[in-house]
Tab-separated table of C-alpha atoms in Angstrom:
chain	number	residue	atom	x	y	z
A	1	UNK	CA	24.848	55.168	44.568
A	2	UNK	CA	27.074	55.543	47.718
A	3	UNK	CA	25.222	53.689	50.659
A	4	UNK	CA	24.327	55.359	54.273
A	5	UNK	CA	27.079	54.611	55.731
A	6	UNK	CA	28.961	55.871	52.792
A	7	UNK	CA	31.917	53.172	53.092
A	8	UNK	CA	30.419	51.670	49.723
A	9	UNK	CA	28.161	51.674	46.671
A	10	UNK	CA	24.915	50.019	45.894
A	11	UNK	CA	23.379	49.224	42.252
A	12	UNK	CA	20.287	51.399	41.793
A	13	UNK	CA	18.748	48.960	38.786
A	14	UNK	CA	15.991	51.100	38.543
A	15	UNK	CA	18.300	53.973	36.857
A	16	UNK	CA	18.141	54.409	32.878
A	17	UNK	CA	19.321	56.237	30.705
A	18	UNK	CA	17.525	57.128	27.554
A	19	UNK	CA	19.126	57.527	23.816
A	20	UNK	CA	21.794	54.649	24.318
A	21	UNK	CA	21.332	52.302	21.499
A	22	UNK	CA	23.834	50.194	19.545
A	23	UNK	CA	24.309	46.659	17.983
A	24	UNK	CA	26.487	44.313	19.094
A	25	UNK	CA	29.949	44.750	19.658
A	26	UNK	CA	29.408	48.286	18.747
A	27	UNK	CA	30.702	50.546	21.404
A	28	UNK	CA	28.112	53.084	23.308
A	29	UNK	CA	28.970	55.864	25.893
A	30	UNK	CA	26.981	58.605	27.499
A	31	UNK	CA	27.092	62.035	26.658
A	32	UNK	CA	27.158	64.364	29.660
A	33	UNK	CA	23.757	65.578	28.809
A	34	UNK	CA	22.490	61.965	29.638
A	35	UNK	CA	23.752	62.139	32.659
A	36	UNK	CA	20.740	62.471	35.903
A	37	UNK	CA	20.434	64.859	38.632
A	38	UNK	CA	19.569	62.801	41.780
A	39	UNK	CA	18.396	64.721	44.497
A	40	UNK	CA	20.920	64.372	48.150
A	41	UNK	CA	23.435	62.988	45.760
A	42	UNK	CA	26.527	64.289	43.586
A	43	UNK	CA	27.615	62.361	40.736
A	44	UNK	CA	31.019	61.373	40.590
A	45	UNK	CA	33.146	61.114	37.452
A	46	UNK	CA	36.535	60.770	38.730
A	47	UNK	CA	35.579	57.873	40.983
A	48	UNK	CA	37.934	54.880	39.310
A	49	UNK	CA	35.532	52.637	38.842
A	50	UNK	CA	33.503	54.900	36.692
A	51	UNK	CA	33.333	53.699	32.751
A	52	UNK	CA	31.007	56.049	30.347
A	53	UNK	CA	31.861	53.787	27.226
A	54	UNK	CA	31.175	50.225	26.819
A	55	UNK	CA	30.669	47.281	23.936
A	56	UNK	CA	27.243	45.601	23.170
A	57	UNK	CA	27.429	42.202	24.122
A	58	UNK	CA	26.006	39.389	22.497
A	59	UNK	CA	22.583	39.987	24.717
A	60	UNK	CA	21.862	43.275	23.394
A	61	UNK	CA	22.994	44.870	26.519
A	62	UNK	CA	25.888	47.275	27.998
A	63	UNK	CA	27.171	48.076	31.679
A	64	UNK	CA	28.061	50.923	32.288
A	65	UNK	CA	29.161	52.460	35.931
A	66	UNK	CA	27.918	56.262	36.933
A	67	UNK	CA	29.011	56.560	40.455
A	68	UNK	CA	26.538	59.326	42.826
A	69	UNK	CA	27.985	60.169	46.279
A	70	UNK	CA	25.659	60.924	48.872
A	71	UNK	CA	25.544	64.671	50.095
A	72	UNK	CA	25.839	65.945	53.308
A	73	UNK	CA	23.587	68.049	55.058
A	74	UNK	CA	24.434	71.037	57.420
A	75	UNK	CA	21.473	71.779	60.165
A	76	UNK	CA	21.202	73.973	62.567
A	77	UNK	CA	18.591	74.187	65.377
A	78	UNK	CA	16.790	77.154	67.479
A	79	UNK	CA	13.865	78.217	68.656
A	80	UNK	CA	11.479	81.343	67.086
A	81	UNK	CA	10.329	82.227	70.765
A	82	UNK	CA	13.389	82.493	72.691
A	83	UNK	CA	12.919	78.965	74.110
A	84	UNK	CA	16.523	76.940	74.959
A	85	UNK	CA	17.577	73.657	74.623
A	86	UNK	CA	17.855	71.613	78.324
A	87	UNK	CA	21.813	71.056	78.064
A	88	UNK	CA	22.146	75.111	77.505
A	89	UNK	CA	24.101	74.802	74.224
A	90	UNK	CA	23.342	76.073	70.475
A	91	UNK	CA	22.904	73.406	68.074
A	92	UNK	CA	24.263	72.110	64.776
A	93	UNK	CA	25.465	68.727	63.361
A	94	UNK	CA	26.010	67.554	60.096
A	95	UNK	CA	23.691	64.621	58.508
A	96	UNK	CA	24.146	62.000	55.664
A	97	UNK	CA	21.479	62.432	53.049
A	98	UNK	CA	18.751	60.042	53.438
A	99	UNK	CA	19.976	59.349	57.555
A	100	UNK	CA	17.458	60.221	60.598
A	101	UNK	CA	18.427	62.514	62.876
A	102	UNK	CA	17.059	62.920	66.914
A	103	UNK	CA	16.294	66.187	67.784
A	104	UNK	CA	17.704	67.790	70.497
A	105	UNK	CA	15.236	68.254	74.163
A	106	UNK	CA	13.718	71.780	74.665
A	107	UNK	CA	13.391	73.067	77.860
């Protein structure tokens, strides 16, 4: 999963993916159906380093790589009684998934 600063990618262990089972040096891949839906991020199949196929090793296990960039989020502030912010100006800025944000001061 791409990190906050989105300039890399972080293993998310916890991530599983049911239905992949094989014997060793048998080759495994998931199906698109296997695929999760991760909310504030987008995977990524054309990322290079993705691989969807792999061979059992020796351990019983596999590695496989599905890559999830982080989404961005639009916002836009304002006031439902007419108030204004102190500098004058409308509002907006656009926010990585998962970030904090500071609100702008209301007069």
């Amino acid at each position: 999963m791409q990190n906050l600063t989105k300039t890399g990618f972080e293993v998310d262990e916890s991530l599983t993916i049911d239905g992949l089972y094989g014997i060793e040096n048998e080759e495994v891949s998931v199906a698109s159906s296997q695929i999760q839906t991760i909310t504030g991020f987008t995977y990524s199949p054309a990322l290079s380093q993705s691989y969807l196929t792999g061979t059992v090793n020796s351990s019983g296990t596999t590695e496989l790589r599905l890559y999830y960039t982080r989404n961005d989020i639009d916002i836009s502030y304002s006031f439902a009684n007419g108030g204004a912010f102190t500098d004058g100006l409308d509002h907006s800025t656009t926010v990585v998934y998962g970030d904090t944000i500071t609100l702008p001061l209301a007069t």
